[in-house]
């Protein structure tokens, strides 16, 4: 903030510096994240005005309860995609955690022990991904397709086609409880801690800044002293752990432990992260943008459902948003490139003439 | 053009011997070898434990289960070889399958051949949308096809609603395609094998087929070399759409009901089949034959586990292990190739 109000340098240099200065403010106010946040605000406003029953604490409660799993997993996923990798196994890890919880609780273990073992399983699963990707050096897309099947398979092995539903009522009630009359779920406090943790980690620590470098160029990152393998390994441990937390939440929120819990969630998470402005090539994206992306999809879905639009349209909306969010910048970029090319051509007219003479040359 | 590098020294082995070694060597280095060995081992072990596994009925079931994933895996392999991926195949299959059901209900006398053609054209259109978005917008296929996965599925939901079409709605001849056998092979499996052979010949022999490998190995180099990259990638997506369309029509023949959720979640199975079959996920290597064998292996595991009375819940975990194993094998092979190339280059210098 303080840099923007420094005294203007004297005379002639002002015009040269002016665009740079504007771009700093513009970057905050017109950047990809800001646009996502505006889109979210505009949509929330529109929904409050035109959709009956939208503007109420009940909305806040149900909307947040629905998006929490995606919101949680999207945080470490953002970091993973920024490094140019991907993790498709997150939903299976959540499912495995859920299955473990069910079986261990059924076996009569204490709840804290059940929770500890289940989350530990998520950490181990993440470390397994991390080992194959960071240490062995296998492509993350292929590895996590494999572990997607493996972890979901282990969930099936653990619990079969049973479902465990007799979790302690006070605990499941806590997971759907609200803070006072605000309608905000109590568990949002925990989610907020996770969000702040990953936000600070990505944007304000050397480790996090290094992830952007890693996403741009692995070689360059290695040369400036970033420990590529170690960073990646811990990121996968992080996705594993947070997916396990999401699995615990899923189990206790719906009060049901089944092997197919959270299945298909990986694609929803990735769609939300990409919509939030993270580049699939790596090197670009931010936590605030992703949070806005997740909430935007969640809000649109909730609003449409309130407006009695069937679930059918919901997935069309998700898909269209996802495609628009990646196609639009690329169209802008190609228009800009075309303009730039035309400018260059106009300013260098001699290029075409020399080119034509050279083309005639070999004919003689 | 290669005449200048004729070996002249006496140190070279006799032509016959070197040729023999080359054949053995190239068989040993076949990317499809691990998956074929795994398939043979799986079938033999299962057969040893439960001889009924290779009874005519057992074989027929095994092949029928594999047919649809096999066709999809071949299409997926074409796309993956160009360093793209198509996650929307499950949704394309669903749309075409429901479309097939609708055709038979709306036009009771419609010839079966016409249904096949319409299904494949429909698939081609859906594939072309993917291909155009990927090539014109220059956005990674993973993102685009993740989007169209949702959109196509949504369209399918909107179109079908709660409607389902059952086998009774279709002419008996159409359903018989997946019941009748020739020499123990179900008709639809023979169609799949025919497709695999045609596509394999195209990928191995045709100029445009070879171009796909060049694009997958290095898209920029391919462009510099003068390969029409946009056109070829579009071709790959359209081909995949046609095959997904064919799979959709066959799905309608094979299974009793088609509705809004037909083919959901199939995409990752298909990508897994291609990867297990030795198609490198980052393009440039692998073959459609391998992908077809990958599909056969993955679908056979289910039947084999039932035959040897292993808990069916283990099936998916084993699929996961297989995928990971095939990636590791691929990595070992590529490290070896790289080392060999380095050595031979050093010798040439």
XYZ file of C-alpha atoms in Angstrom:
713
model
C 0.000 0.000 0.000
C 2.656 2.515 1.016
C 4.474 2.329 -2.308
C 1.537 3.791 -4.186
C 1.535 7.060 -2.216
C 5.230 7.912 -2.564
C 5.951 11.455 -3.757
C 5.771 11.788 -7.551
C 9.215 12.156 -9.145
C 9.871 15.561 -10.710
C 8.974 16.650 -14.242
C 9.554 14.640 -17.365
C 9.674 11.188 -15.848
C 6.079 11.398 -14.671
C 4.626 10.419 -18.013
C 6.970 7.474 -18.223
C 6.122 6.237 -14.769
C 2.407 6.899 -14.869
C 1.363 3.741 -16.707
C 3.478 1.588 -14.434
C 1.881 3.094 -11.355
C -1.600 2.663 -12.746
C -0.864 -0.928 -13.565
C -0.063 -1.674 -9.949
C -3.442 -0.407 -8.811
C -5.055 -1.921 -11.857
C -3.507 -5.258 -11.083
C -5.329 -5.321 -7.778
C -8.618 -3.920 -9.042
C -8.805 -5.375 -12.559
C -6.859 -8.601 -12.106
C -8.242 -12.069 -12.633
C -8.958 -12.529 -8.888
C -10.742 -9.212 -8.646
C -12.944 -10.089 -11.628
C -13.879 -13.394 -9.980
C -14.754 -11.564 -6.757
C -16.829 -8.972 -8.665
C -18.616 -11.770 -10.491
C -19.381 -13.420 -7.153
C -20.642 -10.180 -5.597
C -22.739 -9.275 -8.633
C -24.303 -12.710 -8.661
C -25.010 -12.684 -4.914
C -26.640 -9.237 -5.256
C -28.683 -10.374 -8.236
C -29.785 -13.504 -6.387
C -30.731 -11.534 -3.263
C -32.910 -9.185 -5.288
C -34.560 -11.465 -7.785
C -34.726 -14.905 -6.189
C -37.277 -15.246 -3.425
C -36.026 -16.750 -0.136
C -32.375 -16.379 -1.180
C -31.437 -13.568 1.201
C -31.664 -15.375 4.526
C -29.356 -16.951 7.095
C -30.673 -20.361 6.042
C -29.116 -19.784 2.615
C -25.733 -18.975 4.107
C -25.862 -22.101 6.232
C -26.835 -24.616 3.572
C -24.716 -23.019 0.886
C -21.587 -23.166 3.030
C -22.299 -26.680 4.313
C -22.521 -27.800 0.678
C -19.348 -26.151 -0.558
C -17.090 -26.988 2.419
C -15.622 -30.219 0.969
C -14.769 -28.541 -2.341
C -13.539 -25.417 -0.568
C -11.238 -27.446 1.690
C -9.664 -29.573 -1.015
C -9.406 -26.624 -3.424
C -6.854 -24.952 -1.131
C -3.963 -27.432 -1.435
C -5.112 -28.261 -4.990
C -4.449 -24.621 -5.930
C -0.860 -24.977 -4.788
C -0.438 -28.277 -6.629
C -1.801 -26.893 -9.911
C 0.333 -23.741 -9.560
C 3.404 -25.980 -9.594
C 2.124 -27.441 -12.879
C 1.062 -30.786 -11.405
C -2.357 -32.246 -10.610
C -3.929 -34.552 -8.032
C -6.921 -36.580 -9.206
C -6.931 -38.889 -6.186
C -8.318 -36.390 -3.641
C -11.894 -37.646 -3.667
C -10.711 -41.233 -3.311
C -8.606 -40.249 -0.292
C -11.692 -38.621 1.215
C -13.649 -41.814 0.489
C -10.935 -43.993 2.053
C -10.900 -41.813 5.177
C -14.654 -42.049 5.418
C -14.607 -45.838 5.058
C -11.887 -46.168 7.706
C -13.843 -43.994 10.113
C -16.880 -46.183 9.693
C -15.034 -49.442 10.274
C -12.968 -48.200 13.212
C -16.003 -46.689 14.912
C -17.930 -49.897 14.349
C -15.026 -51.779 15.939
C -15.558 -49.778 19.114
C -12.575 -47.451 19.145
C -12.784 -44.054 20.849
C -13.741 -41.180 18.569
C -10.476 -39.215 18.964
C -8.494 -42.332 18.067
C -10.777 -42.996 15.079
C -10.258 -39.449 13.838
C -6.494 -39.604 14.367
C -6.098 -42.892 12.482
C -8.341 -41.755 9.622
C -6.512 -38.481 9.109
C -3.177 -40.288 9.403
C -4.336 -42.589 6.586
C -4.914 -39.501 4.451
C -1.416 -38.231 5.239
C 0.081 -41.596 4.277
C -1.966 -41.685 1.059
C -0.747 -38.206 0.160
C 2.832 -39.175 0.960
C 2.472 -42.201 -1.324
C 1.442 -39.911 -4.204
C 4.241 -37.528 -3.288
C 6.806 -40.317 -3.249
C 5.856 -41.582 -6.721
C 5.670 -38.098 -8.234
C 8.440 -36.164 -6.490
C 10.961 -38.882 -5.644
C 10.478 -41.419 -8.446
C 9.606 -38.651 -10.891
C 6.512 -40.136 -12.552
C 3.921 -37.924 -14.281
C 1.345 -36.775 -11.721
C -1.629 -37.120 -14.068
C -0.956 -40.812 -14.629
C 0.033 -41.563 -11.022
C -3.045 -39.970 -9.532
C -5.356 -41.704 -12.012
C -3.800 -44.889 -10.650
C -4.147 -43.911 -7.004
C -7.676 -42.656 -7.717
C -8.564 -46.265 -8.475
C -6.282 -47.669 -5.753
C -7.547 -45.571 -2.825
C -11.180 -45.963 -3.854
C -10.492 -49.683 -4.161
C -8.977 -49.774 -0.663
C -12.058 -47.973 0.642
C -14.135 -50.797 -0.860
C -11.824 -53.401 0.665
C -12.119 -51.751 4.083
C -15.872 -51.329 4.286
C -17.317 -53.311 1.362
C -20.847 -52.282 0.526
C -21.790 -51.640 4.144
C -22.670 -48.232 5.494
C -22.010 -47.088 9.040
C -24.404 -44.440 10.286
C -24.447 -44.679 14.087
C -21.992 -41.911 14.844
C -22.478 -40.068 18.147
C -25.398 -37.659 17.628
C -23.814 -34.776 19.525
C -20.803 -34.934 17.214
C -22.829 -35.012 13.994
C -25.032 -32.242 15.379
C -21.916 -30.162 15.982
C -20.943 -30.534 12.321
C -24.236 -29.044 11.132
C -24.556 -26.479 13.938
C -24.489 -22.730 13.255
C -22.714 -19.906 15.023
C -25.508 -18.043 16.836
C -28.126 -16.570 14.510
C -25.736 -15.819 11.640
C -26.399 -19.067 9.890
C -22.677 -19.624 9.421
C -21.763 -23.252 10.218
C -19.462 -23.689 13.208
C -17.050 -25.830 11.192
C -16.398 -22.800 8.974
C -13.973 -21.684 11.699
C -11.820 -24.699 10.950
C -12.224 -24.202 7.201
C -11.212 -20.571 7.631
C -8.042 -21.648 9.441
C -7.181 -23.975 6.537
C -7.886 -21.190 4.029
C -5.734 -18.670 5.883
C -2.969 -21.241 6.328
C -2.736 -21.993 2.595
C -3.261 -18.336 1.642
C -0.352 -17.216 3.822
C 1.757 -20.191 2.772
C 1.294 -19.425 -0.930
C 1.441 -15.647 -0.942
C 3.682 -14.645 1.943
C 6.343 -17.305 2.404
C 9.458 -18.045 0.346
C 8.179 -21.614 -0.033
C 4.943 -20.386 -1.588
C 6.598 -17.883 -3.901
C 8.940 -20.644 -4.972
C 5.927 -22.681 -6.112
C 5.156 -20.053 -8.767
C 8.745 -20.245 -9.989
C 8.396 -24.017 -10.044
C 5.271 -23.739 -12.179
C 6.955 -21.438 -14.682
C 10.107 -23.440 -15.128
C 11.321 -26.423 -13.178
C 14.901 -25.974 -14.379
C 15.032 -22.286 -13.459
C 13.511 -23.025 -10.058
C 16.194 -25.624 -9.406
C 18.916 -23.159 -10.369
C 17.685 -20.467 -7.982
C 17.844 -22.981 -5.164
C 14.267 -24.212 -4.799
C 14.116 -27.800 -3.627
C 11.796 -29.048 -6.364
C 11.280 -32.626 -5.211
C 10.874 -31.733 -1.558
C 8.341 -28.960 -2.305
C 6.246 -31.268 -4.446
C 6.365 -34.075 -1.909
C 5.009 -31.888 0.884
C 2.310 -30.477 -1.402
C 0.968 -33.977 -2.012
C 1.107 -34.701 1.715
C -0.917 -31.506 2.147
C -3.564 -32.532 -0.416
C -3.768 -35.955 1.234
C -4.221 -34.489 4.715
C -6.810 -31.912 3.689
C -8.693 -34.504 1.621
C -8.789 -36.649 4.762
C -10.260 -33.705 6.700
C -12.848 -33.299 3.953
C -13.606 -37.015 4.251
C -14.101 -36.673 8.018
C -16.385 -33.694 7.440
C -18.365 -35.549 4.768
C -18.842 -38.572 7.037
C -20.032 -36.608 10.055
C -22.095 -34.076 8.120
C -24.150 -36.727 6.375
C -23.654 -39.104 9.318
C -22.800 -41.908 6.951
C -19.576 -43.746 6.172
C -19.665 -45.459 2.789
C -17.039 -46.438 0.269
C -18.478 -44.187 -2.442
C -18.542 -41.018 -0.337
C -17.295 -37.947 -2.209
C -16.838 -39.892 -5.455
C -16.467 -37.648 -8.482
C -15.526 -34.716 -6.264
C -12.071 -34.434 -7.867
C -13.480 -33.009 -11.073
C -15.646 -30.492 -9.186
C -12.602 -29.334 -7.221
C -10.437 -28.957 -10.303
C -13.217 -27.145 -12.177
C -13.573 -24.682 -9.301
C -9.824 -24.120 -9.024
C -9.451 -23.455 -12.750
C -12.498 -21.188 -12.732
C -10.788 -19.298 -9.911
C -8.045 -18.263 -12.300
C -5.360 -20.886 -11.719
C -3.592 -21.789 -14.938
C -3.469 -25.497 -15.698
C 0.053 -24.893 -17.079
C 1.169 -23.743 -13.640
C 2.737 -20.521 -12.433
C -0.480 -18.514 -12.189
C -3.312 -18.238 -9.683
C -4.166 -17.128 -6.168
C -6.057 -18.315 -3.106
C -8.589 -15.400 -3.029
C -9.447 -16.056 -6.670
C -10.010 -19.758 -6.006
C -12.181 -19.058 -2.954
C -14.282 -16.729 -5.116
C -14.450 -19.415 -7.820
C -15.619 -22.119 -5.404
C -18.215 -19.811 -3.833
C -19.429 -18.654 -7.257
C -20.145 -22.200 -8.420
C -21.703 -23.013 -5.041
C -23.901 -19.901 -5.075
C -25.062 -20.375 -8.659
C -25.936 -23.998 -7.938
C -27.813 -23.067 -4.780
C -29.654 -20.175 -6.449
C -30.696 -22.307 -9.393
C -31.908 -25.009 -7.071
C -33.936 -22.447 -5.108
C -35.318 -21.159 -8.384
C -36.515 -24.718 -9.081
C -34.113 -25.164 -11.928
C -33.319 -28.839 -12.101
C -29.896 -30.295 -11.340
C -29.608 -30.844 -15.063
C -28.854 -27.247 -15.842
C -26.465 -27.011 -12.908
C -23.807 -29.161 -14.474
C -24.222 -27.431 -17.828
C -23.561 -24.149 -16.009
C -20.465 -25.544 -14.289
C -19.089 -26.823 -17.579
C -19.835 -23.647 -19.505
C -18.294 -21.453 -16.797
C -15.186 -23.599 -16.825
C -14.774 -23.405 -20.601
C -15.539 -19.682 -20.726
C -13.058 -18.984 -17.952
C -10.224 -20.513 -19.955
C -11.302 -19.617 -23.489
C -11.983 -15.909 -22.865
C -8.448 -14.959 -21.721
C -7.007 -16.906 -24.615
C -9.235 -15.030 -27.103
C -8.173 -11.701 -25.555
C -4.547 -12.751 -25.787
C -4.822 -13.637 -29.465
C -6.602 -10.345 -30.270
C -3.818 -8.477 -28.468
C -1.173 -10.453 -30.341
C -2.893 -9.691 -33.653
C -3.003 -5.958 -32.803
C 0.636 -6.042 -31.805
C 1.606 -7.820 -35.016
C -0.271 -5.250 -37.080
C 1.474 -2.421 -35.233
C 4.835 -3.979 -35.873
C 4.025 -4.454 -39.557
C 2.893 -0.841 -39.910
C 5.967 0.558 -38.198
C 8.334 -1.551 -40.315
C 7.045 -1.252 -43.882
C 10.450 -2.033 -45.379
C 10.273 -5.601 -44.121
C 7.697 -6.587 -46.710
C 9.613 -5.005 -49.616
C 12.906 -6.621 -48.692
C 11.095 -9.899 -48.244
C 9.639 -9.681 -51.748
C 12.972 -8.868 -53.368
C 14.568 -11.782 -51.607
C 11.764 -14.002 -52.810
C 12.447 -12.954 -56.400
C 16.122 -13.559 -56.096
C 16.375 -17.330 -56.602
C 14.236 -17.102 -59.749
C 17.071 -15.459 -61.697
C 18.546 -41.491 -49.318
C 19.908 -44.033 -46.871
C 22.371 -45.575 -49.288
C 25.235 -43.437 -47.975
C 25.236 -45.125 -44.598
C 25.718 -48.665 -45.933
C 27.867 -50.534 -43.417
C 31.123 -51.674 -45.019
C 33.249 -53.072 -42.196
C 33.797 -56.796 -41.684
C 32.918 -56.490 -37.998
C 29.193 -56.388 -38.675
C 27.363 -59.670 -38.055
C 25.869 -61.565 -40.973
C 22.573 -60.117 -42.166
C 20.507 -63.129 -41.145
C 21.822 -63.127 -37.580
C 21.358 -59.409 -37.117
C 17.869 -59.592 -38.531
C 16.977 -62.368 -36.132
C 18.340 -60.440 -33.209
C 16.445 -57.388 -34.396
C 13.178 -59.258 -34.432
C 13.754 -60.661 -30.945
C 15.005 -57.300 -29.797
C 12.042 -55.430 -31.176
C 9.641 -57.921 -29.637
C 11.425 -57.509 -26.299
C 11.102 -53.759 -26.575
C 7.465 -53.743 -27.651
C 5.553 -51.339 -25.492
C 2.594 -53.706 -25.616
C 4.603 -56.620 -24.246
C 4.036 -56.061 -20.499
C 0.281 -55.763 -20.890
C 0.068 -58.845 -23.128
C 2.191 -60.876 -20.700
C 0.064 -59.702 -17.783
C -3.102 -60.649 -19.673
C -1.771 -64.102 -20.582
C -0.597 -64.697 -17.011
C -3.923 -63.571 -15.605
C -5.914 -65.804 -17.929
C -3.649 -68.845 -17.356
C -3.601 -68.532 -13.574
C -7.346 -68.041 -13.422
C -7.903 -70.967 -15.780
C -5.654 -73.186 -13.663
C -7.695 -72.407 -10.563
C -11.095 -72.470 -12.235
C -11.252 -74.236 -15.645
C -14.746 -72.855 -16.219
C -13.133 -69.459 -16.819
C -12.143 -70.517 -20.333
C -15.394 -72.279 -21.163
C -17.108 -70.901 -24.290
C -19.540 -68.962 -22.135
C -16.711 -67.618 -19.965
C -14.739 -66.431 -22.965
C -17.832 -64.872 -24.467
C -18.568 -62.938 -21.280
C -14.968 -61.809 -21.026
C -14.986 -60.472 -24.587
C -18.413 -58.861 -24.298
C -17.381 -56.982 -21.176
C -14.244 -55.732 -22.874
C -15.764 -54.640 -26.193
C -17.059 -51.199 -25.320
C -14.110 -50.074 -23.201
C -11.830 -51.453 -25.935
C -13.314 -49.190 -28.611
C -13.223 -46.208 -26.276
C -9.608 -46.947 -25.329
C -8.586 -47.049 -28.993
C -10.141 -43.619 -29.536
C -8.570 -42.283 -26.366
C -5.174 -43.599 -27.449
C -5.392 -41.611 -30.700
C -6.016 -38.443 -28.691
C -3.411 -39.157 -25.995
C -0.756 -39.858 -28.637
C -1.135 -36.227 -29.774
C -0.450 -35.108 -26.176
C -4.091 -34.326 -25.494
C -6.760 -36.145 -23.540
C -10.529 -36.452 -23.884
C -12.354 -36.741 -20.574
C -15.776 -36.300 -22.174
C -15.987 -39.781 -23.743
C -18.290 -41.122 -21.027
C -20.696 -38.267 -21.662
C -20.458 -38.658 -25.457
C -21.217 -42.357 -25.081
C -24.191 -41.511 -22.874
C -25.630 -38.990 -25.340
C -25.211 -41.305 -28.332
C -26.631 -44.295 -26.429
C -29.713 -42.347 -25.455
C -29.940 -41.000 -29.008
C -29.872 -44.578 -30.309
C -32.662 -45.574 -27.959
C -34.686 -42.564 -29.095
C -34.152 -43.373 -32.782
C -35.540 -46.869 -32.393
C -38.588 -45.587 -30.523
C -39.309 -42.618 -32.814
C -38.708 -44.418 -36.117
C -39.754 -48.029 -35.484
C -38.692 -49.367 -38.888
C -35.298 -47.645 -39.059
C -32.515 -49.787 -40.598
C -29.831 -50.785 -38.105
C -27.072 -49.581 -40.437
C -28.622 -46.104 -40.452
C -28.601 -46.102 -36.652
C -24.901 -46.970 -36.619
C -24.110 -44.210 -39.108
C -26.192 -41.601 -37.286
C -24.620 -42.583 -33.959
C -21.108 -42.201 -35.325
C -21.950 -38.867 -37.005
C -23.413 -37.627 -33.727
C -20.257 -38.732 -31.909
C -18.112 -37.049 -34.546
C -19.963 -33.766 -34.021
C -19.450 -33.908 -30.258
C -15.784 -34.792 -30.755
C -15.399 -31.945 -33.249
C -16.686 -29.466 -30.646
C -13.930 -30.659 -28.291
C -11.338 -30.524 -31.030
C -12.322 -27.034 -32.203
C -12.275 -25.641 -28.674
C -8.881 -27.203 -28.003
C -7.233 -26.166 -31.259
C -8.751 -22.718 -31.814
C -8.627 -21.458 -28.242
C -5.272 -23.159 -27.580
C -6.446 -24.279 -24.159
C -5.305 -27.602 -22.690
C -7.580 -30.482 -23.628
C -7.806 -31.559 -19.984
C -9.689 -28.360 -19.105
C -11.863 -28.193 -22.227
C -12.963 -31.799 -22.077
C -13.572 -31.555 -18.336
C -15.966 -28.734 -19.253
C -17.652 -30.665 -22.062
C -17.871 -33.700 -19.760
C -20.244 -31.636 -17.632
C -22.018 -29.943 -20.552
C -22.679 -33.149 -22.511
C -23.831 -34.901 -19.356
C -26.120 -31.971 -18.612
C -27.554 -32.093 -22.134
C -28.100 -35.808 -21.708
C -29.927 -35.186 -18.425
C -32.025 -32.433 -19.975
C -32.884 -34.581 -22.987
C -33.603 -37.802 -21.129
C -35.058 -36.475 -17.901
C -36.428 -39.533 -16.166
C -36.950 -41.432 -19.400
C -35.204 -44.736 -19.901
C -35.336 -46.937 -22.963
C -35.222 -50.672 -22.466
C -34.237 -53.559 -24.674
C -37.921 -54.219 -25.535
C -38.004 -50.901 -27.384
C -35.366 -52.087 -29.824
C -35.614 -54.600 -32.692
C -34.453 -58.082 -31.792
C -31.820 -58.113 -34.544
C -30.096 -55.145 -32.908
C -29.952 -56.789 -29.513
C -28.748 -60.025 -31.113
C -25.574 -58.284 -32.225
C -24.265 -58.783 -28.713
C -25.731 -62.263 -28.309
C -24.834 -64.065 -31.555
C -21.351 -65.418 -31.973
C -19.113 -66.387 -34.868
C -16.510 -69.024 -33.896
C -17.122 -68.150 -30.261
C -16.624 -64.450 -30.791
C -19.626 -62.191 -30.197
C -20.486 -60.052 -33.239
C -19.890 -56.731 -31.500
C -16.468 -57.941 -30.355
C -15.601 -58.780 -33.960
C -16.643 -55.260 -34.889
C -14.367 -53.901 -32.172
C -11.457 -56.027 -33.382
C -12.087 -54.800 -36.923
C -11.991 -51.207 -35.664
C -8.753 -51.847 -33.766
C -7.106 -53.314 -36.867
C -8.220 -50.475 -39.150
C -7.093 -47.779 -36.723
C -3.818 -49.602 -36.028
C -3.035 -49.771 -39.759
C -3.881 -46.090 -40.113
C -1.711 -45.089 -37.144
C 1.227 -47.203 -38.292
C 1.067 -46.663 -42.033
C -0.729 -43.491 -43.050
C 1.132 -40.226 -43.260
C -1.458 -38.435 -41.155
C -1.285 -41.235 -38.583
C 2.466 -40.840 -38.225
C 1.961 -37.079 -37.950
C -0.034 -37.666 -34.762
C 3.028 -39.247 -33.133
C 5.236 -36.350 -34.270
C 2.775 -33.854 -32.787
C 2.713 -35.751 -29.499
C 6.494 -35.964 -29.271
C 7.044 -32.261 -29.824
C 4.191 -30.025 -31.022
C 6.478 -27.072 -31.822
C 8.894 -29.169 -33.832
C 5.964 -30.715 -35.689
C 4.697 -27.266 -36.623
C 8.138 -26.158 -37.791
C 8.429 -29.351 -39.796
C 5.281 -28.350 -41.682
C 2.758 -30.739 -40.191
C -0.728 -29.168 -40.099
C -0.970 -29.545 -36.318
C -4.399 -27.942 -35.907
C -5.959 -30.116 -38.594
C -4.393 -33.313 -37.260
C -5.379 -32.690 -33.636
C -8.900 -31.907 -34.800
C -8.828 -35.175 -36.752
C -7.795 -37.043 -33.592
C -10.698 -35.601 -31.595
C -13.195 -36.299 -34.392
C -11.896 -39.881 -34.712
C -12.285 -40.318 -30.971
C -15.816 -38.919 -31.225
C -16.699 -41.380 -34.009
C -15.407 -44.284 -31.925
C -17.209 -43.059 -28.794
C -20.347 -42.814 -30.947
C -19.869 -46.384 -32.149
C -19.345 -47.476 -28.548
C -22.566 -45.676 -27.628
C -24.561 -47.570 -30.264
C -23.006 -50.873 -29.172
C -23.711 -50.042 -25.523
C -27.394 -49.770 -26.431
C -27.226 -53.181 -28.050
C -25.352 -54.766 -25.147
C -27.142 -53.352 -22.129
C -30.774 -53.390 -21.214
C -31.422 -49.757 -20.365
C -30.110 -46.381 -21.537
C -30.942 -43.156 -19.766
C -29.613 -39.922 -18.321
C -26.662 -41.438 -16.472
C -25.451 -43.955 -19.064
C -21.650 -44.028 -19.242
C -21.055 -41.846 -16.178
C -17.525 -42.125 -14.801
C -16.297 -44.176 -17.745
C -13.646 -41.610 -18.745
C -11.075 -42.506 -16.128
C -11.446 -46.252 -16.837
C -10.760 -45.513 -20.484
C -7.702 -43.359 -19.822
C -6.509 -46.033 -17.395
C -6.916 -48.725 -20.071
C -4.821 -46.701 -22.516
C -2.117 -46.051 -19.912
C -2.003 -49.708 -18.872
C -1.719 -50.575 -22.566
C 1.526 -48.630 -22.857
C 0.271 -45.326 -24.272
C 2.462 -42.644 -22.669
C 0.285 -40.040 -20.982
C 2.416 -37.223 -22.426
C 1.986 -38.336 -25.997
C 4.261 -39.499 -28.763
C 4.402 -43.211 -27.990
C 2.193 -46.224 -27.599
C -0.251 -47.902 -29.913
C -3.967 -48.463 -30.242
C -3.409 -52.232 -30.106
C -1.795 -51.763 -26.706
C -4.725 -49.658 -25.550
C -7.138 -52.363 -26.695
C -5.196 -54.979 -24.735
C -5.167 -52.629 -21.739
C -8.953 -52.485 -21.884
C -9.154 -56.261 -22.193
C -6.843 -56.703 -19.182
C -8.726 -54.290 -16.949
C -12.135 -55.748 -17.752
C -10.869 -59.331 -17.502
C -9.659 -58.753 -13.955
C -13.232 -58.402 -12.761
C -14.245 -61.714 -14.263
C -11.051 -63.416 -13.119
C -11.494 -62.323 -9.516
C -15.017 -63.684 -9.509
C -13.791 -66.925 -11.069
C -11.131 -67.473 -8.399
C -13.552 -66.347 -5.690
C -11.530 -63.376 -4.561
C -13.617 -60.754 -2.806
C -14.990 -58.539 -5.573
C -14.127 -55.498 -3.475
C -10.450 -56.024 -4.284
C -11.028 -55.456 -7.960
C -10.646 -51.686 -8.045
C -7.587 -51.680 -5.800
C -5.925 -54.181 -8.162
C -6.780 -51.967 -11.134
C -5.061 -49.108 -9.328
C -1.948 -51.178 -8.654
C -1.871 -52.236 -12.326
C -2.014 -48.642 -13.530
C 0.821 -47.658 -11.203
C 2.852 -50.716 -12.240
C 2.462 -49.893 -15.908
C 3.617 -46.307 -15.363
C 6.675 -47.547 -13.481
C 7.453 -50.093 -16.236
C 7.090 -47.341 -18.831
C 9.486 -45.143 -16.890
C 12.101 -47.908 -16.580
C 11.819 -48.619 -20.313
C 12.221 -44.968 -21.270
C 15.224 -44.507 -18.996
C 16.817 -47.548 -20.650
C 16.070 -46.270 -24.144
C 17.545 -42.904 -23.274
C 20.719 -44.558 -21.990
C 21.006 -46.745 -25.094
C 20.524 -43.759 -27.371
C 23.194 -41.854 -25.485
C 25.640 -44.720 -25.858
C 24.938 -45.192 -29.567
C 25.198 -41.472 -30.238
C 28.514 -41.366 -28.429
C 29.768 -44.238 -30.580
C 28.658 -42.543 -33.789
C 30.539 -39.388 -32.881
